[in-house]
Short mmCIF file of C-alpha atoms in Angstrom, two decimals:
data_model
loop_
_atom_site.label_atom_id
_atom_site.label_comp_id
_atom_site.label_asym_id
_atom_site.label_seq_id
_atom_site.Cartn_x
_atom_site.Cartn_y
_atom_site.Cartn_z
CA MET K 1 25.35 -18.06 -36.18
CA LEU K 2 23.93 -15.57 -33.68
CA MET K 3 24.36 -16.74 -30.11
CA VAL K 4 21.89 -15.56 -27.47
CA ASN K 5 21.76 -16.00 -23.75
CA SER K 6 19.71 -19.04 -22.74
CA ARG K 7 17.80 -16.96 -20.18
CA THR K 8 16.96 -14.07 -22.48
CA GLY K 9 17.62 -12.64 -25.91
CA ALA K 10 20.65 -10.38 -26.30
CA GLU K 11 18.43 -7.36 -26.81
CA ASP K 12 16.52 -8.12 -23.60
CA GLN K 13 19.59 -8.33 -21.39
CA SER K 14 19.88 -5.59 -18.81
CA ASP K 15 23.06 -3.55 -18.51
CA VAL K 16 23.91 -5.41 -15.32
CA GLU K 17 23.57 -8.77 -17.08
CA VAL K 18 25.75 -7.66 -19.98
CA LEU K 19 28.41 -6.34 -17.61
CA ALA K 20 28.27 -9.61 -15.70
CA ASP K 21 29.06 -11.40 -18.97
CA VAL K 22 32.01 -9.03 -19.50
CA ALA K 23 33.24 -9.65 -15.96
CA GLY K 24 32.92 -13.36 -16.63
CA GLY K 25 35.40 -13.14 -19.49
CA ASP K 26 33.13 -12.40 -22.45
CA ILE K 27 34.88 -9.18 -23.45
CA ASP K 28 33.02 -9.04 -26.76
CA ALA K 29 29.78 -8.59 -24.82
CA TYR K 30 30.87 -5.02 -24.11
CA GLY K 31 29.96 -4.24 -27.71
CA LYS K 32 26.32 -4.53 -26.67
CA ILE K 33 26.84 -1.66 -24.23
CA VAL K 34 28.52 0.42 -26.92
CA ASN K 35 25.70 -0.18 -29.40
CA ARG K 36 23.10 0.53 -26.74
CA TYR K 37 24.44 3.96 -25.76
CA LYS K 38 26.66 5.32 -28.54
CA ILE K 39 23.97 7.39 -30.29
CA ARG K 40 22.64 8.91 -27.07
CA LEU K 41 26.12 9.73 -25.82
CA TYR K 42 27.16 11.22 -29.14
CA ASN K 43 24.08 13.46 -29.36
CA PHE K 44 24.60 14.64 -25.78
CA ILE K 45 28.31 15.35 -26.17
CA PHE K 46 28.00 16.93 -29.61
CA ARG K 47 25.41 19.38 -28.33
CA PHE K 48 27.63 20.01 -25.32
CA VAL K 49 30.92 20.75 -27.13
CA GLY K 50 29.60 21.75 -30.57
CA ASP K 51 32.15 19.85 -32.64
CA ARG K 52 31.63 16.47 -34.30
CA GLU K 53 35.22 15.21 -34.23
CA THR K 54 35.63 16.16 -30.58
CA ALA K 55 32.32 14.49 -29.75
CA GLU K 56 33.38 11.28 -31.48
CA ASP K 57 36.67 11.26 -29.56
CA ILE K 58 34.90 11.80 -26.25
CA VAL K 59 32.38 9.03 -26.97
CA GLN K 60 35.21 6.59 -27.62
CA GLU K 61 37.10 7.76 -24.53
CA THR K 62 33.93 7.41 -22.42
CA PHE K 63 33.46 3.77 -23.40
CA LEU K 64 37.16 3.09 -22.91
CA ARG K 65 37.19 4.57 -19.42
CA ALA K 66 33.97 2.82 -18.47
CA PHE K 67 35.53 -0.47 -19.55
CA ARG K 68 38.75 0.16 -17.67
CA LYS K 69 36.86 1.18 -14.53
CA ARG K 70 34.16 -1.48 -14.83
CA GLN K 71 35.13 -2.86 -11.44
CA GLU K 72 34.21 0.51 -9.89
CA TYR K 73 30.65 0.34 -11.20
CA ARG K 74 28.21 -0.64 -8.46
CA ALA K 75 25.26 -2.72 -9.62
CA ILE K 76 23.00 -0.81 -7.23
CA ALA K 77 23.54 2.32 -9.33
CA ASN K 78 22.02 3.10 -12.71
CA PHE K 79 24.67 2.23 -15.29
CA SER K 80 23.50 4.87 -17.78
CA THR K 81 23.84 7.51 -15.04
CA TRP K 82 27.41 6.38 -14.41
CA LEU K 83 28.15 6.46 -18.14
CA PHE K 84 26.76 9.99 -18.57
CA THR K 85 28.78 11.10 -15.55
CA ILE K 86 31.98 9.99 -17.26
CA ALA K 87 30.93 11.60 -20.55
CA GLY K 88 29.95 14.87 -18.88
CA ASN K 89 33.22 15.10 -16.98
CA LEU K 90 35.20 14.51 -20.16
CA ALA K 91 33.18 17.13 -22.03
CA LYS K 92 33.72 19.71 -19.29
CA SER K 93 37.42 18.92 -19.22
CA GLU K 94 37.56 19.52 -22.96
CA LEU K 95 35.88 22.90 -22.59
CA ARG K 96 38.31 23.90 -19.85
CA ARG K 97 41.24 23.06 -22.10
CA ARG K 98 40.08 25.45 -24.74
CA LYS K 99 41.63 28.87 -24.36
CA ARG K 100 38.90 30.54 -26.31
CA TRP K 101 35.40 29.21 -26.85
CA ARG K 102 33.82 29.79 -30.25
CA LEU K 103 30.72 28.52 -32.00
CA PHE K 104 31.15 25.86 -34.65
CA SER K 105 29.12 25.89 -37.89
CA LEU K 106 27.01 22.76 -38.16
CA HIS K 107 27.14 22.95 -41.93
CA ARG K 108 30.93 23.15 -42.02
CA ASP K 109 31.14 20.21 -39.63
CA GLU K 110 29.17 18.12 -42.11
CA GLU K 111 32.22 18.19 -44.41
CA PHE K 112 34.05 15.85 -42.04
CA ASP K 113 33.69 12.13 -42.63
CA THR K 114 35.33 10.27 -39.79
CA GLY K 115 33.71 6.94 -40.53
CA LEU K 116 32.10 6.55 -37.11
CA ASP K 117 28.65 5.07 -37.59
CA LEU K 118 26.69 7.83 -35.88
CA PRO K 119 24.17 9.18 -38.41
CA ASP K 120 22.46 12.48 -37.70
CA GLU K 121 20.00 13.09 -40.49
CA SER K 122 18.56 16.20 -38.86
CA TYR K 123 21.60 18.28 -39.85
CA ARG K 124 22.04 17.44 -43.53
CA PRO K 125 22.98 20.67 -45.35
CA ASP K 126 21.29 19.52 -48.57
CA THR K 127 17.90 19.55 -46.84
CA VAL K 128 17.94 23.01 -45.29
CA THR K 129 14.33 23.63 -44.33
CA GLU K 130 12.65 26.00 -41.93
CA SER K 131 12.87 23.26 -39.30
CA SER K 132 16.59 22.61 -39.81
CA ILE K 133 17.38 26.32 -39.68
CA ALA K 134 15.57 26.46 -36.35
CA ASP K 135 17.57 23.43 -35.17
CA VAL K 136 20.83 25.23 -35.99
CA GLN K 137 19.72 28.32 -34.10
CA ILE K 138 18.68 26.25 -31.09
CA GLN K 139 22.03 24.42 -31.13
CA GLN K 140 23.91 27.71 -31.26
CA ALA K 141 21.77 29.06 -28.43
CA ILE K 142 22.59 25.98 -26.35
CA LEU K 143 26.30 26.48 -27.01
CA SER K 144 26.02 30.07 -25.75
CA LEU K 145 24.94 28.86 -22.31
CA PRO K 146 27.47 28.47 -19.47
CA ALA K 147 28.66 24.86 -19.27
CA ASN K 148 26.81 24.08 -16.04
CA TYR K 149 23.50 25.24 -17.55
CA ARG K 150 24.22 23.57 -20.87
CA GLN K 151 24.86 20.20 -19.25
CA VAL K 152 21.67 20.07 -17.19
CA ILE K 153 19.31 21.26 -19.93
CA LEU K 154 20.73 18.69 -22.34
CA LEU K 155 20.35 15.91 -19.80
CA ARG K 156 16.82 17.01 -18.91
CA ASP K 157 15.25 18.24 -22.17
CA VAL K 158 17.21 16.23 -24.74
CA GLU K 159 18.02 13.00 -22.89
CA GLY K 160 14.88 13.08 -20.76
CA LEU K 161 16.65 12.11 -17.55
CA SER K 162 14.97 12.68 -14.19
CA TYR K 163 16.11 15.44 -11.87
CA GLN K 164 17.36 12.76 -9.48
CA GLU K 165 19.49 11.13 -12.20
CA ILE K 166 20.91 14.51 -13.21
CA SER K 167 21.62 15.26 -9.56
CA GLU K 168 23.71 12.08 -9.36
CA ILE K 169 25.56 12.89 -12.60
CA VAL K 170 26.36 16.50 -11.72
CA ALA K 171 26.79 15.86 -7.97
CA CYS K 172 24.45 18.68 -6.98
CA PRO K 173 21.21 18.72 -4.96
CA VAL K 174 17.97 18.19 -6.89
CA GLY K 175 16.84 21.72 -5.98
CA THR K 176 19.97 23.18 -7.56
CA ILE K 177 19.42 21.11 -10.70
CA LYS K 178 15.81 22.32 -11.04
CA SER K 179 16.96 25.92 -10.61
CA ARG K 180 19.67 25.54 -13.26
CA VAL K 181 17.28 23.90 -15.72
CA ASN K 182 14.73 26.68 -15.29
CA ARG K 183 17.36 29.39 -15.69
CA ALA K 184 18.79 27.67 -18.75
CA ARG K 185 15.33 27.49 -20.32
CA LEU K 186 14.73 31.18 -19.64
CA LYS K 187 18.09 32.11 -21.17
CA LEU K 188 17.32 30.02 -24.25
CA GLN K 189 13.86 31.53 -24.59
CA GLN K 190 15.27 35.05 -24.41
CA LYS K 191 18.07 34.39 -26.89
CA LEU K 192 15.79 32.67 -29.40
CA LYS K 193 13.15 35.39 -29.03
CA ASN K 194 15.81 37.99 -29.80
CA GLU K 195 16.59 36.05 -32.96
CA GLY K 196 12.94 35.85 -33.95
CA ARG K 197 12.40 32.30 -32.75
CA ASP K 198 9.72 32.01 -30.10
CA VAL K 199 10.33 28.47 -28.88
CA GLY K 200 8.13 27.37 -26.02
CA LEU K 201 10.18 25.78 -23.25
CA GLU K 202 8.45 24.67 -20.07
CA VAL K 203 9.72 26.63 -17.08
#
């Protein structure tokens, strides 16, 4: 039988309330946090590192580290910001470990079946349409950006985070974040235009 909090339904609990349950000994409650953020984190990290298996590993490591360091989380902060900070740092560490960066084929990556329940229907190779081809080109263009530009444009234009939230994640002033986002958009526009894709990005 499904058990819900007497004050509110499980789906209505805030992150702080769920983490309070975890701190109170209900370790299983952490699964609510995982379910709440796993798709967003996966999409962010996959677009950051360009490899599905690596993205899955980083997602799992992010949740593990957040759980281990749960006592360091301050309730006055936005939990999702803290979570994306951990994920971004892990992704950047992964890129630094690579001796040579190369682009990964999205279609080849679809051959992997790791069993992690993170569906991404937009990249199914059996439904290659004009839109999906454009998606592949955009993804490859994103991967061509320097890591510091790639991170901020994903957080801003894919995750929809505010400049203030991104500033907290990246530990840079808001003005610097705005500048990086604008430069990243210009670089993407130029690269996609060179490839015959005129994608309008707000700058």
